[in-house]
Coordinates of C-alpha atoms in Angstrom, one line a residue:
M852 CA -13.0 -8.9 6.3
S853 CA -16.8 -8.3 5.8
S854 CA -17.7 -5.8 2.3
D855 CA -19.3 -3.8 5.7
E856 CA -16.2 -2.9 7.4
I857 CA -14.6 -2.1 4.0
A858 CA -14.3 1.6 3.3
I859 CA -11.2 1.7 0.2
R860 CA -10.5 -1.3 -2.0
V861 CA -7.4 -1.6 -4.0
E862 CA -6.6 -4.6 -6.7
G863 CA -4.2 -4.7 -9.1
L864 CA -4.6 -1.1 -9.9
G865 CA -2.3 0.1 -12.4
K866 CA -2.0 3.4 -14.4
R867 CA -0.5 3.6 -18.1
Y868 CA 0.2 6.5 -19.9
E869 CA 1.6 6.3 -23.8
I870 CA 4.9 8.4 -24.4
Y871 CA 5.3 9.4 -28.5
D872 CA 8.9 10.4 -29.7
S873 CA 6.7 13.3 -31.7
P874 CA 2.6 14.5 -32.6
R875 CA 3.1 12.9 -35.6
D876 CA 4.2 9.3 -34.2
R877 CA 0.6 10.2 -32.1
L878 CA -1.1 10.4 -35.3
K879 CA 0.0 6.8 -37.0
Q880 CA -0.9 5.7 -34.0
F881 CA -4.3 7.0 -34.2
V882 CA -4.5 5.5 -38.1
V883 CA -1.8 2.4 -38.9
P884 CA -3.2 -0.6 -36.5
R885 CA -6.2 0.0 -37.8
L886 CA -5.5 -0.2 -41.8
R887 CA -3.1 -3.1 -40.4
G888 CA -5.6 -5.3 -38.9
A889 CA -8.6 -4.8 -41.9
L890 CA -5.6 -5.5 -43.9
G891 CA -5.4 -8.5 -41.7
M892 CA -0.9 -7.0 -40.3
A893 CA 0.0 -7.6 -37.1
P894 CA -0.6 -4.6 -35.2
R895 CA 2.8 -2.4 -34.6
Q896 CA 2.7 0.4 -31.9
F897 CA 3.9 4.3 -31.6
Y898 CA 4.8 4.7 -28.3
R899 CA 6.4 3.4 -25.3
E900 CA 4.3 1.9 -21.9
F901 CA 4.6 3.9 -19.2
W902 CA 3.5 2.6 -16.0
A903 CA 2.6 5.5 -13.8
L904 CA 0.7 2.6 -11.2
R905 CA 1.5 -0.7 -11.3
D906 CA 0.0 -4.2 -9.6
V907 CA -1.0 -2.0 -6.4
S908 CA -3.6 -4.1 -3.8
F909 CA -4.8 -3.1 -0.6
E910 CA -7.7 -2.4 2.1
I911 CA -8.6 0.2 4.4
R912 CA -11.4 -0.5 7.4
K913 CA -13.3 1.8 7.9
G914 CA -12.0 4.4 10.6
E915 CA -8.6 3.4 9.8
A916 CA -5.8 5.7 9.3
F917 CA -3.7 4.8 6.5
G918 CA -0.8 6.2 5.4
V919 CA 1.1 6.8 1.7
V920 CA 4.9 7.7 1.7
G921 CA 7.6 6.9 -1.3
R922 CA 9.8 9.6 -3.6
N923 CA 8.5 12.1 -5.5
G924 CA 7.2 9.9 -8.9
S925 CA 6.4 6.7 -6.8
G926 CA 2.9 7.4 -7.7
K927 CA 1.6 8.6 -5.1
S928 CA -0.4 11.5 -6.5
T929 CA -1.6 9.1 -9.1
L930 CA -2.7 6.8 -6.7
L931 CA -5.2 9.3 -5.6
Q932 CA -6.5 10.2 -8.6
L933 CA -7.2 6.8 -8.6
I934 CA -9.2 6.3 -5.9
T935 CA -10.9 9.5 -6.0
G936 CA -11.7 8.7 -9.4
T937 CA -9.9 11.8 -11.1
L938 CA -8.5 9.0 -13.0
S939 CA -9.2 6.0 -14.9
P940 CA -7.1 2.4 -14.4
T941 CA -5.7 1.1 -16.9
T942 CA -5.7 -2.0 -14.9
G943 CA -7.5 -3.4 -12.1
S944 CA -10.0 -1.6 -9.2
V945 CA -10.9 0.7 -6.8
L946 CA -13.7 0.4 -5.0
T947 CA -14.9 3.2 -2.6
Q948 CA -17.9 3.5 1.2
G949 CA -19.3 7.3 1.4
R950 CA -18.7 10.6 0.7
I951 CA -15.4 11.1 0.0
A952 CA -12.8 15.0 1.0
A953 CA -9.7 14.9 -0.9
L954 CA -7.4 17.2 -0.4
L955 CA -4.8 17.6 -3.1
E956 CA -4.6 20.2 -4.8
L957 CA -6.8 23.0 -3.1
G958 CA -8.0 25.9 -4.8
S959 CA -7.7 24.3 -8.1
G960 CA -11.4 25.0 -8.3
F961 CA -11.4 28.4 -7.7
N962 CA -12.7 30.9 -10.2
P963 CA -9.7 33.2 -9.4
E964 CA -12.9 35.9 -10.7
F965 CA -15.1 35.6 -7.9
T966 CA -14.6 36.5 -4.4
G967 CA -13.7 34.0 -1.2
R968 CA -17.3 34.1 0.1
E969 CA -18.9 33.3 -4.2
N970 CA -16.0 30.7 -4.4
V971 CA -17.0 28.6 -0.7
F972 CA -20.3 28.5 -2.7
L973 CA -18.9 27.0 -6.0
N974 CA -17.1 24.5 -4.1
G975 CA -19.3 23.6 -1.5
M976 CA -22.1 22.8 -4.4
V977 CA -19.4 20.6 -6.3
L978 CA -18.7 18.6 -3.5
G979 CA -22.6 17.5 -2.9
L980 CA -23.7 20.5 -0.2
T981 CA -27.1 22.4 -1.1
R982 CA -27.1 26.3 -0.8
R983 CA -29.2 26.2 2.6
E984 CA -26.1 23.7 4.0
I985 CA -23.5 26.1 3.3
E986 CA -25.6 28.6 4.4
D987 CA -25.8 27.2 7.8
R988 CA -22.1 26.4 7.7
F989 CA -20.4 29.7 6.2
D990 CA -19.3 31.2 9.5
E991 CA -17.3 28.3 10.4
I992 CA -15.8 27.7 7.1
A993 CA -14.8 31.9 7.4
A994 CA -13.7 31.3 11.0
F995 CA -11.6 28.0 10.3
A996 CA -9.7 30.0 7.4
D997 CA -9.3 33.0 9.3
I998 CA -8.6 35.8 6.0
G999 CA -10.8 38.2 7.9
E1000 CA -12.0 40.9 5.5
H1001 CA -10.7 39.4 2.3
I1002 CA -13.7 36.6 2.4
D1003 CA -15.1 39.5 -0.4
Q1004 CA -12.4 40.0 -1.9
P1005 CA -11.1 38.1 -5.5
I1006 CA -9.9 34.7 -4.7
K1007 CA -6.9 36.2 -7.6
T1008 CA -5.6 38.7 -4.9
Y1009 CA -5.3 35.8 -1.6
S1010 CA -2.1 33.7 -1.4
S1011 CA -2.0 30.8 -2.2
G1012 CA -1.7 30.0 2.1
M1013 CA -4.9 32.0 2.3
I1014 CA -6.7 30.0 -0.8
V1015 CA -5.3 27.1 0.9
R1016 CA -6.4 27.7 4.2
L1017 CA -10.4 28.9 2.4
A1018 CA -10.0 25.1 0.2
F1019 CA -9.3 22.5 3.5
A1020 CA -11.8 24.4 5.9
V1021 CA -14.5 24.0 2.5
Q1022 CA -13.3 20.5 2.0
V1023 CA -14.1 19.4 6.1
Q1024 CA -17.7 20.6 6.4
M1025 CA -18.7 18.2 4.0
Q1026 CA -18.1 15.9 6.7
P1027 CA -17.5 12.9 4.9
D1028 CA -17.0 9.1 5.4
I1029 CA -12.9 9.2 3.9
L1030 CA -10.8 12.1 4.3
I1031 CA -8.4 12.1 1.6
V1032 CA -4.9 14.4 2.2
D1033 CA -1.4 14.9 0.2
E1034 CA 1.3 16.8 0.7
A1035 CA -1.6 20.2 -0.4
L1036 CA -1.6 21.8 3.7
A1037 CA 2.8 22.1 3.1
V1038 CA 2.2 25.0 2.2
G1039 CA -0.1 26.5 5.2
D1040 CA 2.0 28.5 7.7
A1041 CA 2.9 26.9 11.2
L1042 CA -0.5 28.1 13.4
F1043 CA -3.0 26.8 10.2
Q1044 CA -1.1 23.4 9.5
K1045 CA -1.6 22.8 14.1
R1046 CA -5.7 23.7 12.8
C1047 CA -5.8 21.4 10.2
Y1048 CA -4.0 18.2 12.1
E1049 CA -6.0 19.1 15.4
R1050 CA -9.2 19.0 13.0
I1051 CA -8.0 16.0 11.6
E1052 CA -8.1 14.1 15.0
R1053 CA -11.4 15.3 15.7
L1054 CA -12.3 13.5 12.7
L1055 CA -10.4 9.7 13.1
S1056 CA -12.1 9.7 16.9
D1057 CA -15.4 11.2 15.0
G1058 CA -14.4 7.2 13.0
V1059 CA -13.7 9.3 9.9
T1060 CA -12.0 7.0 6.9
L1061 CA -8.3 8.8 6.5
M1062 CA -5.6 8.2 3.7
F1063 CA -2.5 11.0 4.4
V1064 CA 0.5 11.5 2.0
S1065 CA 3.1 13.1 3.1
H1066 CA 7.3 13.3 3.1
D1067 CA 6.8 14.5 6.8
Q1068 CA 7.9 10.7 8.3
E1069 CA 6.8 11.8 11.8
S1070 CA 3.0 12.7 11.0
V1071 CA 3.3 9.9 9.1
R1072 CA 4.3 7.3 11.6
T1073 CA 1.8 9.9 14.3
L1074 CA -1.7 10.2 12.6
T1075 CA -1.6 6.4 10.9
R1076 CA -2.0 2.5 12.4
R1077 CA -0.8 1.4 8.7
S1078 CA 1.1 2.5 6.4
L1079 CA 1.7 1.7 1.9
L1080 CA 5.3 2.3 0.7
L1081 CA 5.3 2.8 -2.8
K1082 CA 8.4 2.8 -6.0
N1083 CA 8.2 3.4 -8.9
G1084 CA 4.8 2.7 -9.2
G1085 CA 4.6 -0.6 -7.6
P1086 CA 4.2 -1.3 -4.1
V1087 CA 7.3 -2.5 -1.8
L1088 CA 5.5 -2.7 1.7
C1089 CA 2.1 -3.0 3.1
A1090 CA 2.4 -2.5 7.2
S1091 CA 2.5 -0.6 9.9
S1092 CA 3.7 2.8 9.9
S1093 CA 6.4 2.3 11.9
E1094 CA 8.1 -0.3 10.3
V1095 CA 7.3 1.4 6.4
I1096 CA 9.1 4.8 8.1
L1097 CA 12.1 2.6 8.6
A1098 CA 11.7 0.9 4.8
Y1099 CA 11.3 4.2 3.4
R1100 CA 14.4 5.6 5.2
K1101 CA 16.3 2.4 4.2
L1102 CA 15.1 2.7 0.5
L1103 CA 15.8 6.5 1.0
H1104 CA 19.7 5.7 2.2
D1105 CA 20.3 2.7 -0.2
E1106 CA 19.2 4.8 -3.1
E1107 CA 22.0 7.5 -1.5
S1108 CA 24.0 5.9 -1.2
A1109 CA 24.0 4.6 -5.1
Y1110 CA 24.4 7.6 -6.7
F1111 CA 27.4 8.8 -4.8
A1112 CA 28.9 6.1 -5.8
E1113 CA 28.7 6.2 -8.9
V1114 CA 29.0 10.0 -8.5
T1115 CA 32.0 9.7 -7.4
R1116 CA 32.8 5.9 -9.5
R1117 CA 32.5 9.1 -12.7
L1118 CA 34.6 11.3 -11.8
K1119 CA 37.7 8.0 -10.9
S1120 CA 37.1 7.0 -14.2
K1121 CA 38.3 10.8 -15.4
G1122 CA 40.9 11.4 -13.6
G1123 CA 42.1 7.6 -15.0
A1124 CA 41.4 9.2 -19.0
G1125 CA 43.8 12.0 -18.1
Q1126 CA 41.5 14.7 -16.2
P1127 CA 42.9 16.0 -13.0
E1128 CA 41.4 14.1 -10.1
Q1129 CA 39.2 15.4 -8.0
P1130 CA 40.2 16.3 -4.4
A1131 CA 38.3 14.1 -1.6
A1132 CA 35.8 16.2 -0.3
A1133 CA 34.3 15.9 -4.0
A1134 CA 33.3 12.3 -3.8
P1135 CA 30.4 11.8 -1.2
V1136 CA 30.0 8.5 -0.6
R1137 CA 32.5 5.7 -0.9
A1138 CA 31.1 2.5 -2.3
E1139 CA 29.7 -0.3 0.2
A1140 CA 32.8 -2.7 -1.2
E1141 CA 35.5 0.2 -0.4
V1142 CA 34.3 0.8 3.5
G1143 CA 36.5 -1.4 5.9
T1144 CA 39.4 -1.4 4.1
E1145 CA 39.5 2.2 3.4
N1146 CA 39.5 5.2 5.4
V1147 CA 36.3 6.6 5.7
A1148 CA 36.9 10.5 5.0
E1149 CA 35.6 11.3 2.3
A1150 CA 32.6 13.6 2.6
G1151 CA 29.4 13.0 2.5
P1152 CA 26.5 14.5 1.0
P1153 CA 24.3 17.1 3.5
M1154 CA 21.5 14.8 4.7
A1155 CA 18.8 15.9 7.0
E1156 CA 17.8 14.0 10.2
A1157 CA 14.3 13.3 8.4
A1158 CA 16.0 12.5 5.0
T1159 CA 18.3 10.4 7.1
P1160 CA 17.5 7.4 4.6
P1161 CA 18.0 3.4 4.6
A1162 CA 19.9 0.3 4.4
A1163 CA 23.4 -1.3 4.7
P1164 CA 25.0 -4.7 5.6
P1165 CA 23.7 -5.6 9.1
A1166 CA 25.9 -5.0 11.6
E1167 CA 26.0 -7.1 15.0
P1168 CA 23.3 -7.6 17.0
V1169 CA 22.3 -4.4 19.4
G1170 CA 20.3 -3.3 22.4
A1171 CA 21.8 -5.3 25.3
G1172 CA 19.4 -7.7 25.1
L1173 CA 16.8 -6.2 24.4
Q1174 CA 15.5 -8.0 21.7
P1175 CA 16.7 -11.4 19.2
A1176 CA 19.7 -10.8 16.7
G1177 CA 17.4 -11.5 13.8
R1178 CA 15.0 -8.5 14.7
S1179 CA 18.4 -6.3 15.5
A1180 CA 19.2 -6.3 12.0
A1181 CA 16.8 -5.3 10.5
M1182 CA 16.2 -2.5 12.1
S1183 CA 19.5 -1.1 11.2
F1184 CA 21.0 0.2 8.0
G1185 CA 23.9 2.2 7.1
D1186 CA 27.7 3.1 4.7
G1187 CA 29.0 0.8 8.3
G1188 CA 32.6 1.2 8.7
V1189 CA 31.7 2.1 12.4
T1190 CA 28.6 0.3 14.1
I1191 CA 27.3 0.4 17.1
A1192 CA 27.8 -2.7 19.2
D1193 CA 25.3 -2.1 22.1
V1194 CA 22.9 1.3 23.6
Q1195 CA 22.9 0.8 27.5
T1196 CA 20.5 3.4 29.8
C1197 CA 22.2 4.0 33.2
D1198 CA 21.9 6.0 36.5
A1199 CA 23.7 8.4 38.0
A1200 CA 26.7 5.9 40.0
G1201 CA 26.6 4.7 35.5
E1202 CA 24.9 1.1 36.8
P1203 CA 22.5 0.3 34.2
C1204 CA 18.9 1.0 34.7
S1205 CA 15.8 1.5 33.4
V1206 CA 13.3 3.5 35.1
F1207 CA 14.0 7.6 36.6
Y1208 CA 11.5 9.4 37.6
P1209 CA 11.7 13.6 36.8
G1210 CA 14.8 14.9 37.7
D1211 CA 17.2 11.9 38.2
A1212 CA 20.2 11.6 35.7
L1213 CA 20.0 9.6 33.0
R1214 CA 22.8 8.5 31.4
I1215 CA 22.8 6.7 27.7
R1216 CA 26.3 4.4 28.0
I1217 CA 26.4 4.1 23.9
T1218 CA 29.3 1.7 22.2
C1219 CA 31.0 2.1 19.0
L1220 CA 32.9 -0.4 17.0
S1221 CA 35.5 0.7 14.2
E1222 CA 37.2 -1.2 11.3
V1223 CA 38.8 1.8 9.8
D1224 CA 41.1 4.7 10.6
T1225 CA 38.9 7.7 11.0
D1226 CA 37.8 11.0 12.8
H1227 CA 35.0 13.4 11.8
L1228 CA 32.6 11.3 13.9
N1229 CA 29.1 12.1 15.4
V1230 CA 27.6 10.0 17.4
G1231 CA 23.7 11.1 18.6
V1232 CA 20.6 9.2 19.7
R1233 CA 16.8 10.3 19.1
I1234 CA 14.5 9.8 21.6
R1235 CA 10.8 8.7 21.0
N1236 CA 7.3 7.9 23.4
K1237 CA 5.6 5.3 23.0
E1238 CA 3.3 7.0 20.9
G1239 CA 5.9 7.9 18.0
V1240 CA 6.2 11.1 18.4
K1241 CA 10.2 12.3 18.1
I1242 CA 11.5 13.8 21.9
Y1243 CA 14.7 14.9 21.1
S1244 CA 17.7 14.8 19.1
W1245 CA 21.5 14.8 20.0
G1246 CA 24.7 14.1 19.1
T1247 CA 27.8 14.5 20.4
L1248 CA 28.5 17.2 16.9
N1249 CA 26.3 19.9 19.1
Q1250 CA 28.5 19.7 21.3
D1251 CA 31.7 20.7 19.4
M1252 CA 29.5 23.4 17.7
Q1253 CA 29.3 24.6 21.4
V1254 CA 32.7 24.6 21.8
L1255 CA 34.0 25.9 18.7
A1256 CA 31.5 28.8 18.6
G1257 CA 33.4 29.8 21.8
R1258 CA 29.5 29.1 24.0
A1259 CA 30.9 25.7 26.4
Q1260 CA 34.4 24.2 27.2
A1261 CA 34.5 20.5 26.2
P1262 CA 36.7 18.5 24.2
V1263 CA 36.2 18.2 20.2
F1264 CA 35.0 15.1 19.4
W1265 CA 34.6 16.0 16.2
E1266 CA 38.6 16.2 16.0
R1267 CA 39.4 12.7 18.2
P1268 CA 41.0 10.3 15.7
V1269 CA 40.0 6.5 16.0
K1270 CA 42.1 3.7 14.6
A1271 CA 40.7 0.1 12.7
G1272 CA 39.7 -2.2 15.5
E1273 CA 39.1 0.5 18.4
R1274 CA 36.1 0.2 20.6
F1275 CA 35.0 2.5 22.4
D1276 CA 32.1 4.3 24.7
V1277 CA 30.1 7.7 24.5
W1278 CA 28.3 8.6 27.8
L1279 CA 25.1 10.9 26.3
E1280 CA 23.7 12.2 29.8
C1281 CA 20.8 15.1 31.1
D1282 CA 18.2 15.7 34.7
C1283 CA 15.5 13.3 33.4
P1284 CA 13.2 16.4 32.2
L1285 CA 10.6 13.9 30.7
G1286 CA 7.0 12.8 31.7
P1287 CA 5.6 9.2 32.4
N1288 CA 5.5 7.1 29.5
L1289 CA 8.0 4.4 27.9
Y1290 CA 10.5 5.8 25.6
E1291 CA 12.6 4.3 22.7
I1292 CA 16.7 5.2 22.1
Q1293 CA 17.4 5.3 18.3
A1294 CA 21.2 6.0 18.2
S1295 CA 23.2 6.7 15.8
V1296 CA 27.3 6.8 14.0
A1297 CA 28.2 9.7 11.3
Y1298 CA 31.0 10.4 9.2
E1299 CA 30.6 14.3 9.1
A1300 CA 32.5 16.2 6.5
K1301 CA 32.0 19.8 8.5
P1302 CA 31.5 20.1 11.6
D1303 CA 28.6 21.6 11.0
Y1304 CA 25.5 19.0 9.5
T1305 CA 26.4 20.1 6.2
A1306 CA 28.0 17.3 5.3
Q1307 CA 26.8 14.1 6.8
R1308 CA 27.6 10.4 5.7
L1309 CA 25.4 7.8 8.6
L1310 CA 27.7 4.5 9.2
H1311 CA 24.9 3.3 11.4
W1312 CA 21.5 4.1 12.7
R1313 CA 19.6 1.7 15.3
D1314 CA 16.1 1.8 15.9
E1315 CA 14.9 0.4 19.0
A1316 CA 18.2 0.6 20.5
A1317 CA 17.6 0.8 23.6
F1318 CA 14.3 1.2 26.1
F1319 CA 13.3 2.9 28.8
Q1320 CA 10.4 4.4 31.1
V1321 CA 9.6 7.8 33.0
A1322 CA 7.1 7.2 36.4
M1323 CA 6.1 9.4 39.2
R1324 CA 6.0 10.0 42.2
Q1325 CA 2.7 12.6 42.6
T1326 CA 3.0 12.9 46.2
E1327 CA 6.4 14.3 45.6
Y1328 CA 6.5 16.6 42.7
F1329 CA 4.3 16.0 40.0
F1330 CA 3.7 17.8 36.0
G1331 CA 1.4 17.3 33.3
G1332 CA 2.5 16.7 30.3
I1333 CA 5.6 15.4 27.8
A1334 CA 8.5 17.3 29.5
D1335 CA 9.4 19.5 32.4
L1336 CA 10.0 22.8 31.8
R1337 CA 10.5 23.5 35.5
M1338 CA 9.0 26.3 36.3
K1339 CA 8.5 28.3 39.3
A1340 CA 6.0 30.4 41.0
S1341 CA 6.1 33.7 43.2
W1342 CA 4.1 36.0 44.9
R1343 CA 3.5 39.7 44.3
E1344 CA 1.2 42.3 45.3
A1345 CA -0.2 43.9 42.1
E1346 CA 0.9 47.1 41.8

């Protein structure tokens, strides 16, 4: 790849900090090594090294959307500050080509005593715009920020959301070549976030290079083509965004399982030392070595859907022959005990079918295999379109919650016991409400300590468990968009 095609090139980048146990050690480090050097003695250091970032290398093409994900403390913010030049690297180098707009700590450069209008001019000039350029763009900045008459009030009277809106409005008016976005937009309200993402999409269509950091996995998957996963300051994977998000979920799952396995070990250790044994619910996750040899009925920690982390021994291949076994194994994770053996889409008669039309009966058969005696299971799916947008997620527990609340009549799946060696099918069905597209089914089986999603432990998750296509008979039934709201029209005389 030629240098002219590169917007950002990072090679062997690292940032080291020196950690001192006391101010005295800092003073010693300033004086003693010089004295020892003058006396011909070996140097001695009085600090511990902490590498916030180490050995990171990647390239971003001009006009490419690139994501960065990782847990808090993984080095994401340090990486962005090194790229924007607010930090100097300890090792390695950064090359950027073009004007950079960085949305890191929005509003950090504002003077709280100045009005919003004054800060727009101050911030714009700091970013390299002339007074005339700011005047020409001021109305658009004020309209995007949408803070009304507060534009002429001191910044110190603003809420955090108002400051973010004004700062973002100024940054995007720079007409940057490279746009770097951190988690700064998370503090905005839903309408503001919608406007921000629309503006980012417009900038991307204009050929702006995007570097996007977020904990929102679906946003990263949707907005970016490639991504980088960081852990403890080092690179784990740089690949397509879908592969990186899967690896990120596996990483989160591994760390969550390891943490609660350690909690369980400590509780058992205390019990063996004369302490009273904790109830089973206090030991949220069973170590992987124990899964399959004991009942899985210990409670799991609350685990949000977006944070459903990942990794465990791959189970048997799934997906009705949709992909090779090696690929299938790589797309799954979980604590084990119950696994998903097969997923198929079927028509109203229960026959395998991969093409549907709006209004057709869509039936999804999920075949599970239990290796343990258990209950409290939840079998579910997540449906995404080919653009990576999550369309819907639902599971047997969703129906159970309606039944337990008295809003529906059906057997409670959550209460059903399952025996070791048992193979069973779960059918999920609906009338297809989707627009024309290719859709992916992600399937999961989880242990739910409570019937309300507040204490979930993921046993098995399958990406790309099955695929189906929705087509349209335009002369018979037609609508636009991703879903059919089944609207009806009526004609009435105006009063």
